[in-house]
Short mmCIF file of C-alpha atoms in Angstrom, two decimals:
data_model
loop_
_atom_site.label_atom_id
_atom_site.label_comp_id
_atom_site.label_asym_id
_atom_site.label_seq_id
_atom_site.Cartn_x
_atom_site.Cartn_y
_atom_site.Cartn_z
CA MET A 708 180.64 210.50 181.07
CA TRP A 709 179.61 213.65 179.13
CA LEU A 710 177.12 211.72 176.92
CA ARG A 711 175.56 210.14 180.04
CA ALA A 712 175.19 213.61 181.57
CA GLU A 713 173.40 214.90 178.44
CA ALA A 714 171.11 211.85 178.53
CA LEU A 715 170.30 212.56 182.19
CA ARG A 716 169.43 216.23 181.38
CA ARG A 717 167.11 215.02 178.63
CA GLU A 718 165.35 212.63 181.03
CA ALA A 719 165.10 215.45 183.59
CA ARG A 720 163.53 217.82 181.05
CA ALA A 721 161.10 215.05 180.08
CA ALA A 722 160.13 214.64 183.73
CA GLU A 723 159.63 218.43 183.94
CA GLU A 724 157.43 218.31 180.78
CA GLU A 725 155.42 215.48 182.31
CA ARG A 726 154.97 217.50 185.54
CA LEU A 727 153.67 220.38 183.50
CA ARG A 728 151.22 218.16 181.70
CA LEU A 729 150.02 216.75 184.96
CA GLN A 730 149.60 220.20 186.50
CA GLU A 731 147.47 221.19 183.51
CA ALA A 732 145.37 218.02 183.95
CA LEU A 733 145.00 218.85 187.65
CA LYS A 734 143.29 222.17 186.75
CA HIS A 735 140.52 220.26 185.06
CA ALA A 736 140.40 217.20 187.33
CA GLN A 737 137.19 216.29 189.16
CA GLY A 738 136.79 213.99 192.08
CA ILE A 739 139.02 213.83 195.17
CA LYS A 740 140.68 210.53 194.06
CA LYS A 741 141.74 211.87 190.67
CA ILE A 742 143.02 215.11 192.27
CA LEU A 743 145.05 213.24 194.86
CA VAL A 744 146.46 210.88 192.29
CA LEU A 745 147.61 213.79 190.05
CA LYS A 746 149.11 215.63 193.04
CA HIS A 747 151.01 212.51 193.97
CA ARG A 748 152.30 212.02 190.39
CA ILE A 749 153.30 215.74 190.19
CA ARG A 750 155.39 215.34 193.33
CA GLU A 751 157.03 212.14 191.94
CA GLU A 752 157.91 213.86 188.69
CA GLU A 753 159.35 216.87 190.55
CA GLU A 754 161.49 214.58 192.66
CA ARG A 755 162.56 212.53 189.61
CA ALA A 756 163.55 215.66 187.67
CA LYS A 757 165.50 216.98 190.72
CA LYS A 758 167.43 213.74 191.11
CA LEU A 759 168.22 213.50 187.36
CA HIS A 760 169.44 217.07 187.28
CA SER A 761 171.62 216.44 190.29
CA LYS A 762 173.20 213.35 188.70
CA ALA A 763 173.68 215.25 185.42
CA GLU A 764 175.31 218.20 187.26
CA LYS A 765 177.76 215.93 188.98
CA ARG A 766 178.71 214.16 185.74
CA PHE A 767 179.08 217.33 183.73
CA PHE A 768 181.28 218.89 186.43
CA GLU A 769 183.44 215.75 186.79
CA ALA A 770 183.86 215.39 183.08
CA ARG A 771 184.82 218.99 182.58
CA ASN A 772 187.07 219.28 185.61
CA ALA A 773 188.87 215.86 185.55
CA MET A 774 192.13 217.45 184.63
CA ARG A 775 191.66 220.24 187.15
CA LYS A 776 194.59 219.11 189.18
CA ARG A 777 196.89 220.46 186.45
CA HIS A 778 195.04 223.75 186.50
CA ALA A 779 194.26 224.13 190.23
CA HIS A 780 192.65 227.54 189.98
CA THR A 781 190.34 226.84 187.11
CA VAL A 782 186.72 225.75 187.24
CA ASP A 783 184.72 224.71 184.19
CA VAL A 784 180.95 225.22 184.69
CA HIS A 785 179.65 225.05 181.20
CA GLY A 786 176.94 222.48 180.76
CA LEU A 787 175.61 223.27 184.19
CA ARG A 788 172.37 225.15 184.94
CA VAL A 789 172.65 228.60 186.45
CA ALA A 790 172.22 227.74 190.13
CA GLU A 791 174.54 224.73 189.77
CA ALA A 792 177.22 226.86 188.08
CA VAL A 793 176.96 229.60 190.66
CA ALA A 794 177.32 227.09 193.56
CA ARG A 795 180.32 225.44 191.90
CA THR A 796 181.97 228.81 191.14
CA GLU A 797 181.42 230.02 194.70
CA GLN A 798 183.00 226.81 196.09
CA ALA A 799 185.94 227.15 193.67
CA LEU A 800 186.40 230.85 194.61
CA LEU A 801 186.46 229.98 198.29
CA ASN A 802 189.01 227.25 197.61
CA ALA A 803 191.13 229.69 195.66
CA LEU A 804 190.92 232.31 198.41
CA ASN A 805 191.92 229.75 200.99
CA ALA A 806 194.83 228.74 198.86
CA ARG A 807 195.75 232.47 198.43
CA ALA A 808 195.59 232.04 194.69
CA PRO A 809 196.00 235.31 192.77
CA SER A 810 193.03 234.46 190.47
CA LEU A 811 190.43 231.98 189.55
CA ARG A 812 189.68 231.09 185.93
CA VAL A 813 186.00 230.33 185.36
CA ILE A 814 185.06 228.60 182.04
CA VAL A 815 181.45 229.24 181.19
CA GLY A 816 181.06 228.17 177.55
CA LYS A 817 179.51 230.14 174.72
CA GLY A 818 175.82 229.60 175.44
CA LEU A 819 175.31 227.31 172.46
CA HIS A 820 173.00 225.05 174.49
CA SER A 821 171.07 227.91 176.13
CA ALA A 822 167.64 228.93 174.99
CA GLY A 823 168.05 230.98 171.81
CA ASN A 824 171.84 230.40 171.92
CA ILE A 825 172.08 233.38 174.33
CA PRO A 826 174.83 232.93 176.89
CA ILE A 827 173.52 233.18 180.46
CA LEU A 828 176.21 231.85 182.74
CA LYS A 829 178.90 234.54 182.15
CA GLY A 830 176.70 237.49 182.95
CA THR A 831 175.02 235.85 185.89
CA ILE A 832 178.30 234.74 187.49
CA ILE A 833 179.87 238.12 187.02
CA ARG A 834 176.83 239.85 188.51
CA ILE A 835 176.76 237.52 191.52
CA MET A 836 180.53 237.76 192.15
CA GLU A 837 180.48 241.52 191.96
CA GLY A 838 177.39 241.96 194.11
#
C-alpha cells in the first residue's frame, strides 16, 4: 500500500510539472484555438494531480494507521502533505476530545522526504494547534 501511495505521489508531481509546462506554453501561445486547448489541458492536469494526491493521501494514511486500533489516541501523518496532515490531525484531535482522551500522539516523521530534508509538518501542526 505504501509503495502504491509513493507511486501516486510521483504521478501527481508529474502532472503538476506538466501543468507548469503548459502554463509556460500558454504565455507564448497565439491563436484562440491554441489558447483554448492549452487552458483545457491545464485544467485537466490540475484535476489529475488533485485526484492522484487524494488517492495517495488515503493510501499513506491507511498504511500508517492500520494498527491504530491498538493505539487509539495516536495519529501518524508522516508522508502526507501539510494540508492533508493538518486535516487528519484536527479530525484525530476532535475524536480524542470526544472520547475524553487525556492526550493525542501525533507522529509527523523526520522530514527526510521534505524539500531540503527540512521537517515541515511538526512546526506547522504545533503552530496551528496552538493558534
